[in-house]
XYZ file of C-alpha atoms in Angstrom:
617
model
C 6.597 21.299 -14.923
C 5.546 17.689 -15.053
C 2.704 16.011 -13.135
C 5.377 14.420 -10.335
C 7.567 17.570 -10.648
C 11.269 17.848 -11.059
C 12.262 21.385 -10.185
C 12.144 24.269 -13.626
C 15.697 26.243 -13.438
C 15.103 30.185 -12.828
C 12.012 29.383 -11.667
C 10.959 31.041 -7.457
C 10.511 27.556 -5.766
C 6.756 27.177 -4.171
C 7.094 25.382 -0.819
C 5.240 22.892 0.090
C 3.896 21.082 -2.879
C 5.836 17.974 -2.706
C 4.223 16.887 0.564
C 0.786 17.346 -1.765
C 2.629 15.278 -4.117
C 2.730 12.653 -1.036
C -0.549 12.836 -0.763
C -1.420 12.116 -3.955
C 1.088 8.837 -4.557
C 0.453 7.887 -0.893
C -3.183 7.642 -2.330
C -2.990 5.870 -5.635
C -0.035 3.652 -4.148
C -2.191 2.280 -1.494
C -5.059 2.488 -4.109
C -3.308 0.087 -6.437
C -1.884 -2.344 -3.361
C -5.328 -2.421 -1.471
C -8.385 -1.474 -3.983
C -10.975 -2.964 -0.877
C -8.881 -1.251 1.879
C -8.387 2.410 -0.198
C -11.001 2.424 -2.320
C -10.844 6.189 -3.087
C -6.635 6.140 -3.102
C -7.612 6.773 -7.217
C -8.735 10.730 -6.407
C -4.593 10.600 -6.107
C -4.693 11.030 -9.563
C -6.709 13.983 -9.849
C -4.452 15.657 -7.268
C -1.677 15.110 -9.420
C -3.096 16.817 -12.540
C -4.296 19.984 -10.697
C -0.445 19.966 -9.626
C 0.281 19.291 -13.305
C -1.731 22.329 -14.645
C -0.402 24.763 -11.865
C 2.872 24.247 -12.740
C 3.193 24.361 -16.002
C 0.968 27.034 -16.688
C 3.033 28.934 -13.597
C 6.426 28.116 -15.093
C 5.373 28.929 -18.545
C 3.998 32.497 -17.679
C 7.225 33.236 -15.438
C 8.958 32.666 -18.835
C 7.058 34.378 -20.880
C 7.181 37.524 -18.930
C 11.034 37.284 -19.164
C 10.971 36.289 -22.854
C 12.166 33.497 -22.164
C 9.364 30.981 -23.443
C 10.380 28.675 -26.239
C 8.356 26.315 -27.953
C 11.138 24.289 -28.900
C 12.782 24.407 -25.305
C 9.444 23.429 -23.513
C 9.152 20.797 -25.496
C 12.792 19.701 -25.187
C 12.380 19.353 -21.286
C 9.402 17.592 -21.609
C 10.674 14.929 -23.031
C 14.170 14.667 -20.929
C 11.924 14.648 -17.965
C 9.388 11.968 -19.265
C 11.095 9.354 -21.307
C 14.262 8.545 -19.923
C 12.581 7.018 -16.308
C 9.463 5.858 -18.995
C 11.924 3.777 -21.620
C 13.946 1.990 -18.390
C 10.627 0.788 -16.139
C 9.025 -0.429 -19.872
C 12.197 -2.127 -21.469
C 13.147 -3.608 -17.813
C 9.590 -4.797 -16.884
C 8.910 -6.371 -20.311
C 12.139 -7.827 -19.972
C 11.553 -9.124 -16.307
C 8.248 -10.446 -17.720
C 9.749 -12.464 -20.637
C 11.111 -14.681 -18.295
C 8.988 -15.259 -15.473
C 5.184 -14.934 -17.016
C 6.601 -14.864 -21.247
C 2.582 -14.873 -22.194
C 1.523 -11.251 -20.173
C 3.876 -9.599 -22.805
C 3.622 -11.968 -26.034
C 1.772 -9.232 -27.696
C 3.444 -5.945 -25.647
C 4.068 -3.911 -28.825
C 0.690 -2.474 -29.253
C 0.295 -1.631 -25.815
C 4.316 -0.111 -25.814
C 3.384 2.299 -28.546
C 0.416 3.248 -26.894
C 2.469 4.060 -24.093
C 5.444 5.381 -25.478
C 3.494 7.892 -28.581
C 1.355 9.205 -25.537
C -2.508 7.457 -26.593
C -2.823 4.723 -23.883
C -5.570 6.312 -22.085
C -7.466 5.893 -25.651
C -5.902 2.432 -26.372
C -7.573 0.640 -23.234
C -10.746 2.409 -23.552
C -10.369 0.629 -27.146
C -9.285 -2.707 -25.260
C -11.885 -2.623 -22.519
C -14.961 -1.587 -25.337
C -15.137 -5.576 -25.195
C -16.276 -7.539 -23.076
C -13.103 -10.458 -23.848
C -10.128 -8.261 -24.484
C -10.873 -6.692 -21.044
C -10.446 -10.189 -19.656
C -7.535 -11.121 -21.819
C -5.626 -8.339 -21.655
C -5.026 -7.224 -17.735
C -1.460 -5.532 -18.157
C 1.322 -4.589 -16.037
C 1.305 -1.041 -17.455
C -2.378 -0.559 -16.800
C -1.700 2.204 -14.483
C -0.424 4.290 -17.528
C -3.728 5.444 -19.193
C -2.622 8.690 -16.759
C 0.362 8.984 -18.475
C -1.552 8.788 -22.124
C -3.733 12.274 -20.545
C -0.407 14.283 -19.476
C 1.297 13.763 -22.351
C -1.534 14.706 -24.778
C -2.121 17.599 -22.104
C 1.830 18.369 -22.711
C 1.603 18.476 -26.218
C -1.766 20.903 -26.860
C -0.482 23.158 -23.819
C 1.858 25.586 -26.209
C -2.045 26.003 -28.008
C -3.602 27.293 -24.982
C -0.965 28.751 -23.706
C -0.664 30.978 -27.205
C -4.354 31.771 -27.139
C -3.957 32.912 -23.419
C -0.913 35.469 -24.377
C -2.775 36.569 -27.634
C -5.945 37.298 -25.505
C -3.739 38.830 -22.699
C -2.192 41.304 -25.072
C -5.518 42.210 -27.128
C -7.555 42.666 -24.503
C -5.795 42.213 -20.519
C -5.118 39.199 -18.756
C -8.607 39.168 -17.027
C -9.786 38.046 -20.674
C -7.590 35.649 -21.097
C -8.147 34.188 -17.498
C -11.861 33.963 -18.365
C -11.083 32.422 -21.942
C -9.281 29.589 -19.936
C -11.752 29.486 -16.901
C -15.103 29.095 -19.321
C -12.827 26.027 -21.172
C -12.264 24.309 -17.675
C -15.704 24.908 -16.564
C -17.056 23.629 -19.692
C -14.804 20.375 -20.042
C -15.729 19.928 -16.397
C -19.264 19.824 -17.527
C -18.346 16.499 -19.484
C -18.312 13.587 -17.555
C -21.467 14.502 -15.492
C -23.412 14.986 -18.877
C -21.570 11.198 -19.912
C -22.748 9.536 -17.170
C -25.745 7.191 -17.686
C -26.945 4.548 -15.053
C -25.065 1.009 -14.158
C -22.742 2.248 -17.600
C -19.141 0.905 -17.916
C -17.320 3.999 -16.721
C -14.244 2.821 -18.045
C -14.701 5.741 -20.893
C -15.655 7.824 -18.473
C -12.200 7.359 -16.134
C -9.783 7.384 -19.058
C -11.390 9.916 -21.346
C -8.818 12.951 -22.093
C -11.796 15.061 -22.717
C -13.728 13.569 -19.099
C -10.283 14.108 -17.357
C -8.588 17.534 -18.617
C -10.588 19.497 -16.714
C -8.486 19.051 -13.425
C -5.539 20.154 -15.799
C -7.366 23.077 -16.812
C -8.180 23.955 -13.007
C -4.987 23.666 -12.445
C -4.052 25.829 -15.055
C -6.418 29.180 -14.218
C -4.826 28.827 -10.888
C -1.492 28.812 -12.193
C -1.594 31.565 -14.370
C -3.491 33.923 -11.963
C -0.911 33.360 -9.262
C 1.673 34.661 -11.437
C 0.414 38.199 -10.912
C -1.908 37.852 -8.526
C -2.954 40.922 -6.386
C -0.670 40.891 -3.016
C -3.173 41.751 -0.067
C -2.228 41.573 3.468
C -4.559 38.556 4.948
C -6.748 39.991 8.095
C -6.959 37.657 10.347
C -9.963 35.826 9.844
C -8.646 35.154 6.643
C -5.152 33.577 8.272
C -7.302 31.917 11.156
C -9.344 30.393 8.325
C -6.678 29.306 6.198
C -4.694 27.295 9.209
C -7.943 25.992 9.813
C -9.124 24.933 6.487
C -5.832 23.545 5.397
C -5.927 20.092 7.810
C -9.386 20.330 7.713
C -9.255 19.761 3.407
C -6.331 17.372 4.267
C -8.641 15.566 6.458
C -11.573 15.256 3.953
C -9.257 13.934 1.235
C -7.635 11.406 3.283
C -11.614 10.263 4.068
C -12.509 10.614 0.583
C -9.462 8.004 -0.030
C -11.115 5.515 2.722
C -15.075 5.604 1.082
C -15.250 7.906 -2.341
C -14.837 4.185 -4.266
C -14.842 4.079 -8.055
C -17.850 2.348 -8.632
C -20.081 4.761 -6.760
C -22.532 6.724 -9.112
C -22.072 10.520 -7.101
C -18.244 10.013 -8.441
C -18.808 10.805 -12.130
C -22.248 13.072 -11.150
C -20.127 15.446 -9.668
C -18.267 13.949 -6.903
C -14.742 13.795 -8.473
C -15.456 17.494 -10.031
C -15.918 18.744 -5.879
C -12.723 16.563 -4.775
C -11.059 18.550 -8.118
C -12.313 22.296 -6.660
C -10.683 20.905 -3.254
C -7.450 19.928 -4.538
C -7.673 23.952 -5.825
C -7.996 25.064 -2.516
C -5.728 22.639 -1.114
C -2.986 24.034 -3.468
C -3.920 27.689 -2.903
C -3.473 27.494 0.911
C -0.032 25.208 0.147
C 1.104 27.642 -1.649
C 0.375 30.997 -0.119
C 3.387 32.667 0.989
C 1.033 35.012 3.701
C 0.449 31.680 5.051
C 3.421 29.662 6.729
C 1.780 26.423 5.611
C 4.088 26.128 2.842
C 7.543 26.816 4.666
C 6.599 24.823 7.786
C 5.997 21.567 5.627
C 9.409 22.744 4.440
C 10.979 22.717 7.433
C 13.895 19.849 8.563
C 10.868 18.668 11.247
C 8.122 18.368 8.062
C 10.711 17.862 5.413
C 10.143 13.754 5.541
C 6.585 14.282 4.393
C 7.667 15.558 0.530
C 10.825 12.659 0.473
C 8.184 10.556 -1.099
C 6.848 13.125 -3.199
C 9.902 14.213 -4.841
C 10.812 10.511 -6.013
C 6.679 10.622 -7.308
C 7.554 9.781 -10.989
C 9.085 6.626 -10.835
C 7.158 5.037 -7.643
C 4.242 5.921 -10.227
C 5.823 3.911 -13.092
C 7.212 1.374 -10.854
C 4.459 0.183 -8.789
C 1.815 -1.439 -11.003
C 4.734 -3.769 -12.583
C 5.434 -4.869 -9.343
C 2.213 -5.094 -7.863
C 0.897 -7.080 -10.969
C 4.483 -9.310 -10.397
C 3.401 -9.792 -6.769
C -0.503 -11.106 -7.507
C 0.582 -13.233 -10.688
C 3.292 -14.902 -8.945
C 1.493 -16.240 -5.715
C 3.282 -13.781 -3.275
C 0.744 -12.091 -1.946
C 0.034 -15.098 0.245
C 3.617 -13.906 1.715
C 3.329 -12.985 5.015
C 4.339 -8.859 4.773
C 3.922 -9.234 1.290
C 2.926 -5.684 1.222
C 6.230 -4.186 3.300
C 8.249 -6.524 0.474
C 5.900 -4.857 -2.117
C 6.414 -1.251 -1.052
C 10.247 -1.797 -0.427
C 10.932 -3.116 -4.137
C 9.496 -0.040 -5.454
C 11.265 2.158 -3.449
C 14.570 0.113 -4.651
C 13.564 0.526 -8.556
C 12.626 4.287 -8.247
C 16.131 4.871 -6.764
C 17.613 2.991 -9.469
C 15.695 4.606 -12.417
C 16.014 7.809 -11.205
C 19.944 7.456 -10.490
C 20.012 6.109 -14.206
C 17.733 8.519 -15.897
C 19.451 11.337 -14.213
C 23.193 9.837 -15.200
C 21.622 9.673 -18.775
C 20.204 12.925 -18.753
C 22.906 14.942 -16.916
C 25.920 12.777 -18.253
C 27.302 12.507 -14.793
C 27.957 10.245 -12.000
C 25.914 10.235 -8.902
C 27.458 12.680 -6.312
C 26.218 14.436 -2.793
C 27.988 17.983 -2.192
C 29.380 17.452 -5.644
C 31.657 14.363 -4.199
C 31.030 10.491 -5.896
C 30.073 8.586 -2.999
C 30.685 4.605 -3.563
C 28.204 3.150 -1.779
C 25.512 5.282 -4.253
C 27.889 4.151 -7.550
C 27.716 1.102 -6.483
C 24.466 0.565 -6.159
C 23.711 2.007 -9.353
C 26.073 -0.236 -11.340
C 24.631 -3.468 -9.086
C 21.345 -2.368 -10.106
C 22.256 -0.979 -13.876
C 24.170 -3.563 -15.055
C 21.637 -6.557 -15.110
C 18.978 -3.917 -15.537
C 20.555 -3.064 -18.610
C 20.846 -7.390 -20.093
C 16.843 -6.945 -18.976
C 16.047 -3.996 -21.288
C 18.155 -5.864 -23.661
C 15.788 -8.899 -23.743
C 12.479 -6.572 -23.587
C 13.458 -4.738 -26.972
C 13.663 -7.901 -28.326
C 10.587 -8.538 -26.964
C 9.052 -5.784 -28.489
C 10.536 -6.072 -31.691
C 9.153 -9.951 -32.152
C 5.557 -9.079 -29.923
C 2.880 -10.404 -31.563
C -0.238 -7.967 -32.565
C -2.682 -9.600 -30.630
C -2.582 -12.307 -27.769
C -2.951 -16.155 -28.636
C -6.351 -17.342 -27.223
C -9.272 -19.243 -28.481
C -10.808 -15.543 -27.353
C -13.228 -16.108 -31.400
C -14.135 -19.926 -30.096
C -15.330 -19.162 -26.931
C -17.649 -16.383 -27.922
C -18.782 -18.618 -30.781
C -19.437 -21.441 -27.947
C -21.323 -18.986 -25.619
C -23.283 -17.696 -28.623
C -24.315 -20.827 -29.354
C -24.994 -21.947 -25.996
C -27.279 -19.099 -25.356
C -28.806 -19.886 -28.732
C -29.783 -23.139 -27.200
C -30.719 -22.116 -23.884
C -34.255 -21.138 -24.522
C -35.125 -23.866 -26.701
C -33.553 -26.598 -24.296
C -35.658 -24.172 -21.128
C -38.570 -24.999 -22.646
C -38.021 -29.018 -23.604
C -37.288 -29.139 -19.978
C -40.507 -27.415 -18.879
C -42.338 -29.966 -21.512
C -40.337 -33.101 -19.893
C -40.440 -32.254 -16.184
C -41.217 -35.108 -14.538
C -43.377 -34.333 -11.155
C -43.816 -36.572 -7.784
C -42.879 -40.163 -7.442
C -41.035 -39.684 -10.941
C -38.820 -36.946 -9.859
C -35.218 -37.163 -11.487
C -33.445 -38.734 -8.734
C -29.674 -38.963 -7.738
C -28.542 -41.471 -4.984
C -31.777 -40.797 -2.994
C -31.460 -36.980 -3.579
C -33.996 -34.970 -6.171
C -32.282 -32.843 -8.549
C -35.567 -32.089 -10.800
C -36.256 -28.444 -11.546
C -32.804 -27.165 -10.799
C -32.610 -23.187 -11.630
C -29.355 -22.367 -12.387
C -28.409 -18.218 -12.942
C -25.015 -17.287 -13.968
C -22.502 -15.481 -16.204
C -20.586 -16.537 -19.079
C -18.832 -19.061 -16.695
C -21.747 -20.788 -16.025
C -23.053 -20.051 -19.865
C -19.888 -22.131 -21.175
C -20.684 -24.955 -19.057
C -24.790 -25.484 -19.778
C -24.323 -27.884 -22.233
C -22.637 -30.111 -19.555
C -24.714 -29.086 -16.849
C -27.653 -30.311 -18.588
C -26.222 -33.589 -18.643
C -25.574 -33.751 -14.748
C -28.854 -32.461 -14.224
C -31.626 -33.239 -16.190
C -34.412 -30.960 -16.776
C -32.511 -27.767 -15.437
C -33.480 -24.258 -16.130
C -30.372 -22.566 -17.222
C -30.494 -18.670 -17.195
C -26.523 -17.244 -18.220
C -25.544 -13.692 -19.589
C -22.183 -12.528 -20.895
C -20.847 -10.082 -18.236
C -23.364 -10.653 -16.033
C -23.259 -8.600 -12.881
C -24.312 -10.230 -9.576
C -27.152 -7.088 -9.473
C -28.504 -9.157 -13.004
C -29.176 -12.049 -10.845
C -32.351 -10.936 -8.624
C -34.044 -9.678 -12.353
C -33.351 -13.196 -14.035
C -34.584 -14.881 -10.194
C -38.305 -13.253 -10.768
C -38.579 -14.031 -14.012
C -37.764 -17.536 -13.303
C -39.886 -17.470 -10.363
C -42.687 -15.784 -12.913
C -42.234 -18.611 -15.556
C -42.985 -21.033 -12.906
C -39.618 -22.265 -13.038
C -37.441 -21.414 -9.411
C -37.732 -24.360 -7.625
C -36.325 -25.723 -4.315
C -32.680 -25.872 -5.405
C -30.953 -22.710 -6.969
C -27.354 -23.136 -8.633
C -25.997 -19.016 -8.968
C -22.597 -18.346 -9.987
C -21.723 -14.847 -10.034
C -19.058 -12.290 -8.995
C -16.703 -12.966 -11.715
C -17.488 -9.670 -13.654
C -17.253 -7.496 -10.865
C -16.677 -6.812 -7.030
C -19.329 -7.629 -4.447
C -17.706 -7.139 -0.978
C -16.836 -3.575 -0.430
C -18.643 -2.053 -2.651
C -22.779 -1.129 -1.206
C -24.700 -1.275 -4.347
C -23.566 -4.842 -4.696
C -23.795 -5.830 -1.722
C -27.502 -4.562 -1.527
C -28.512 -6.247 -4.830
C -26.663 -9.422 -3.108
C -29.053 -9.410 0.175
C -31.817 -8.731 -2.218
C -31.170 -12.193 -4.181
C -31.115 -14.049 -0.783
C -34.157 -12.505 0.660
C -36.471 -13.062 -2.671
C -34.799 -16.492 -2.869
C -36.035 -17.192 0.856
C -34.583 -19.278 3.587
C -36.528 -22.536 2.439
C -34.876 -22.655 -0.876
C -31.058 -24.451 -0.982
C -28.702 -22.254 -2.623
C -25.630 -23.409 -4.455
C -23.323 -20.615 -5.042
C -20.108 -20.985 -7.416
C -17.539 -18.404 -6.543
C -15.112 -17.540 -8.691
C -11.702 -17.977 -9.877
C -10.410 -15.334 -12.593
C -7.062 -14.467 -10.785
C -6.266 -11.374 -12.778
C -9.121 -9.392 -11.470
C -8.855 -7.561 -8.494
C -11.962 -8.942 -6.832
C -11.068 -12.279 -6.947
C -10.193 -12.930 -3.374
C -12.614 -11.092 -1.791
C -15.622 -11.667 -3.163
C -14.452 -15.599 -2.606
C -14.000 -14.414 1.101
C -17.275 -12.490 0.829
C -19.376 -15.804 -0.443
C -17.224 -17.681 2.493
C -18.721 -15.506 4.990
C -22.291 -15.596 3.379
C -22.679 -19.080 5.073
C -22.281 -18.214 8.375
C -25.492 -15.598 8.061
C -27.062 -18.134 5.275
C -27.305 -21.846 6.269
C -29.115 -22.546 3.345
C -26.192 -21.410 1.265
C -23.567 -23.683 -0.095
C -20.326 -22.626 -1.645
C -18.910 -24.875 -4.926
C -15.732 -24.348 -4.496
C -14.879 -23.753 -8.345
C -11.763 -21.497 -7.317
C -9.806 -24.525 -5.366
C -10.969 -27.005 -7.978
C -10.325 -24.765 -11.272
C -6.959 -23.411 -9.565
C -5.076 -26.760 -9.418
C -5.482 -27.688 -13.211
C -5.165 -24.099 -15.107
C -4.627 -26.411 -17.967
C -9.137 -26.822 -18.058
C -9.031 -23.083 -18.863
C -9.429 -21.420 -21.925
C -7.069 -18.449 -23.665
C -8.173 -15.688 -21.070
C -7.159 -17.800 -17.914
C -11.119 -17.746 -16.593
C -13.542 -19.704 -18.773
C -13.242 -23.200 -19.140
C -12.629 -25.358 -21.926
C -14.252 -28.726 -22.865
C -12.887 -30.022 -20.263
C -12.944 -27.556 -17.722
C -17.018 -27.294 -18.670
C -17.337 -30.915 -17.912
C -15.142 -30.511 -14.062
C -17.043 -27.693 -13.668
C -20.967 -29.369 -14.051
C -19.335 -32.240 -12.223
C -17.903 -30.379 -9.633
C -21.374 -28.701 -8.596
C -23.697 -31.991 -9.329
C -21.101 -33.540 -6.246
C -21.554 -30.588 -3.978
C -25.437 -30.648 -4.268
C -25.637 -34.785 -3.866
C -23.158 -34.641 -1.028
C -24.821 -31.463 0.506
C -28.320 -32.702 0.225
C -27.647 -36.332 0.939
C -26.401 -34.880 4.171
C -29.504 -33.167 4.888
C -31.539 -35.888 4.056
C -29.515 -38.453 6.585
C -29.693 -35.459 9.622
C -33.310 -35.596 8.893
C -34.176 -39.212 8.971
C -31.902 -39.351 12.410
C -34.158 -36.643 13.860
């Protein structure tokens, strides 16, 4: 049975489960349209592999108590089920995407094969172990690491599923239950043991061996309800299973709204316990002593699992367009969402219409009669999706390895630049004028400047040394905005945080939303102090999630902080692209020189300001 489940033939149907299977794509879906709104929509996911392991360990133990279990066979359906709906969504978006935005898929073939051999999970833990093929290489097929986990999962199963027969003939199925029960409690053990402090979890998130336990969950589950002891529930138990059933709906839909991705209890345990709740979730589903299952099947519930049957391909579907949406501008269409949501509702009922033509080898019919309206909506839909898949083989077939970018001259510029930063720190301390000789612009004193950033602001020292002479310059690579208060004290420490404070970060990572962040944000302000003028850069790096919202966040700082200024980099920076380097978010030469420009204006203007309210007073 696959993770958005088509139904096994000869197999007793198990009511119920497609509504979870709404629950989970209701989840990631919103998840992946609104990561500030949803935060936790990604414990989806994990729903979806308990489903997964059920299943297919359910299905295959059915089968192989009727001797009908085939390696060969279980294989066979795998792959009908998988790659037909798989090949269309790649070949059409990369096709799609060679028109409108040719550079996101100028080097799609690694990434394709990654995809299409089952290893993309591994392949953007590979991308992501640097710090400038994370930035480079945002994707529209992102979403598929999952897809890289059930198909490995799919392939090792027959294994498992072999040593759980052999140990259920040598010694009773309660050994081979606790064979496969120690493995998922171990593997669950994993990611908590991983874990280490302000880490990039990205390993943790897309690791097979940090993921499969929910698979394996779902597995004991599955084969213990094969023959699993039929009691009559009292009625505590009943009373408690009506009960508990909203009640773990009710958690999950909160853990959706606050469990976000970023939060340390997630990987110490906190996506294990949402895991052991999807069990029970399941469990209640899918007890026939309960009426759970049969009333969610009813015409008056039935709605609920529409959603969840068509699973699969609003999976595949929804990150392509999503990504389409956000690169394109139209997210600043009003409903953009409703638009978002409808088009990939419209491409799963394509793909699936196609992949089940290609897979059956017959037209699309309702009470086995063609209908028109559904033909011809399929060959409206198939025939320039088909010129589209055309034009993404090619695509493939002529990719590039790697993207073009000057990715190997801008790390050689920031490595140089933070070569030099020390060494010009210190001339700076050396020359620092003091008093009446004070480095002055149009009546307003730019001497002593601190300036903390990221790589942005590391690119750009050279030139901001020029603008402003005698600046302390204090940049990291992937600098966090939590790095900032550490390299404020030590400023402060060297003597060297005066009264004006340039600090440009939040490209690396999300601020508003998330609480850690926004902690270690208040904390910069408050050790920075009222009496100190703050000049903060926001950001522009438009294929990262954050973007808008931390730029809304820094907006809103102003109102609370009037001794905060924003540089507005991102309206600047956004209206000549051309001053950016390869990844779309660093500057070039000159983008470096707008950029120092851009915030020696909005301190002279600011300030200058100040100084004429003053003198009026």
């Amino acid at each position: 049975m696959g993770l958005f489940g088509r139904p096994t033939a000869g197999r007793r149907h198990i009511d119920g489960l497609d509504v979870l299977r709404t629950l989970a794509i209701v989840g990631v879906t919103l998840f992946h349209m609104f990561p500030d709104g949803l935060p936790g929509g990604y414990l989806g996911v994990s729903l979806f592999f308990v489903l997964t392991g059920f299943l297919l360990a359910y299905t295959s133990k059915r089968s192989w108590l009727e001797h009908r279990f085939r390696v060969k066979t279980y294989y066979f359906k795998r792959i009908k089920r998988i790659y037909p709906s798989l090949i269309i969504v790649l070949l059409t978006t990369i096709g799609v995407y060679n028109f409108v935005l040719p550079k996101v898929v100028s080097a799609i073939r690694p990434e394709f094969l990654s995809v299409l051999l089952g290893y993309n999970n591994w392949w953007q833990i590979a991308q992501n172990a640097d710090y400038f093929t994370r930035l480079t290489n945002a994707s529209p097929f992102t979403h598929l690491w999952f897809m890289g986990i059930e198909m490995q999962y799919y392939l090792i199963w027959p294994l498992l599923f072999a040593v759980y027969a052999f140990l259920d003939i040598l010694a009773g199925r309660r050994a081979g239950l606790a064979v496969m029960a120690v493995l998922a409690l171990g593997s669950a053990a994993v990611m908590p043991l991983m874990y280490q402090p302000d880490m990039d979890v990205t390993r943790l998130y897309y690791g097979t061996d940090t993921r499969i336990y929910a698979l394996l969950f779902g597995a004991v589950l599955g084969l213990w309800w094969v023959d699993r002891p039929q009691k009559q529930l009292s009625r505590l138990g009943s009373a408690l299973g009506y009960i508990g059933w909203p009640l773990l709906v009710g958690v999950t839909i909160a853990a959706y709204f606050t469990l976000d991705g970023q939060n340390p209890v997630v990987y110490q345990g906190g996506m294990l316990l949402m895991t052991v709740l999807f069990c029970l979730l399941l469990l209640l589903t899918a007890d026939d002593r309960l009426l759970i299952g049969t009333i969610l099947e009813s015409p008056a519930f039935k709605w609920l699992g529409w959603l969840g049957k068509r699973s699969f391909g609003i999976y595949l579907w929804q990150y392509p367009v999503i990504y389409l949406f956000a690169k394109m501008g139209w997210i600043q269409l009003p409903y953009y969402a409703v638009l978002e949501f409808a088009a990939i509702i419209v491409l799963t009922l394509w793909s699936d219409a196609l992949a089940n033509v290609i897979t059956t080898r017959r037209l699309p019919a309702i009470n086995g009669r063609h209908v028109v309206a559904t033909c011809s909506f399929l060959l409206a839909f198939t025939l320039p999706g088909l010129a589209f898949m055309g034009f993404g083989s090619h695509a493939v077939v002529v990719s590039a390895e790697q993207k073009v970018s000057d990715t190997g001259e801008l790390q050689a510029k920031l490595a140089a630049n933070k070569a030099e930063e020390q060494q010009a720190n210190e001339a700076a301390a050396q020359a620092q004028p003091t008093g009446t000789e004070a480095v002055q612009a149009d009546n307003v004193d730019l001497s002593g400047v601190a300036c903390i950033g990221d790589s942005v602001m590391l690119g750009s020292s050279g030139d901001l040394r020029q603008v402003l002479p005698g600046c302390y310059i204090d940049a990291e690579v992937s600098r966090y905005v939590g790095g900032g208060l550490d390299a404020a004290k030590e400023l402060d420490a060297q003597g060297r945080l005066g009264k004006n404070v340039v600090i440009a970060l939040g490209t690396n990572g999300p601020i508003a939303g998330y609480e850690k962040y926004e902690v270690q944000t208040r904390a910069l302000l408050e050790y920075l102090g009222p009496d100190r003028h703050i000049f903060w850069v926001n950001v522009y790096c438009p294929e990262l999630s954050w973007q808008q919202t931390n730029n809304d966040y820094l907006a809103n700082m102003v109102k609370e902080h009037p001794n905060v200024t924003i540089v507005d980099w991102y309206s600047l920076i956004s209206q000549h692209t051309d001053w950016l380097s390869g990844d779309g978010i660093h500057p070039n030469d000159e983008g470096t020189a707008a950029y120092a420009k851009l915030v020696h204006d909005t301190m002279v203007k600011t300030l200058t300001a100040e100084n004429t309210s003053a003198s009026a007073e």
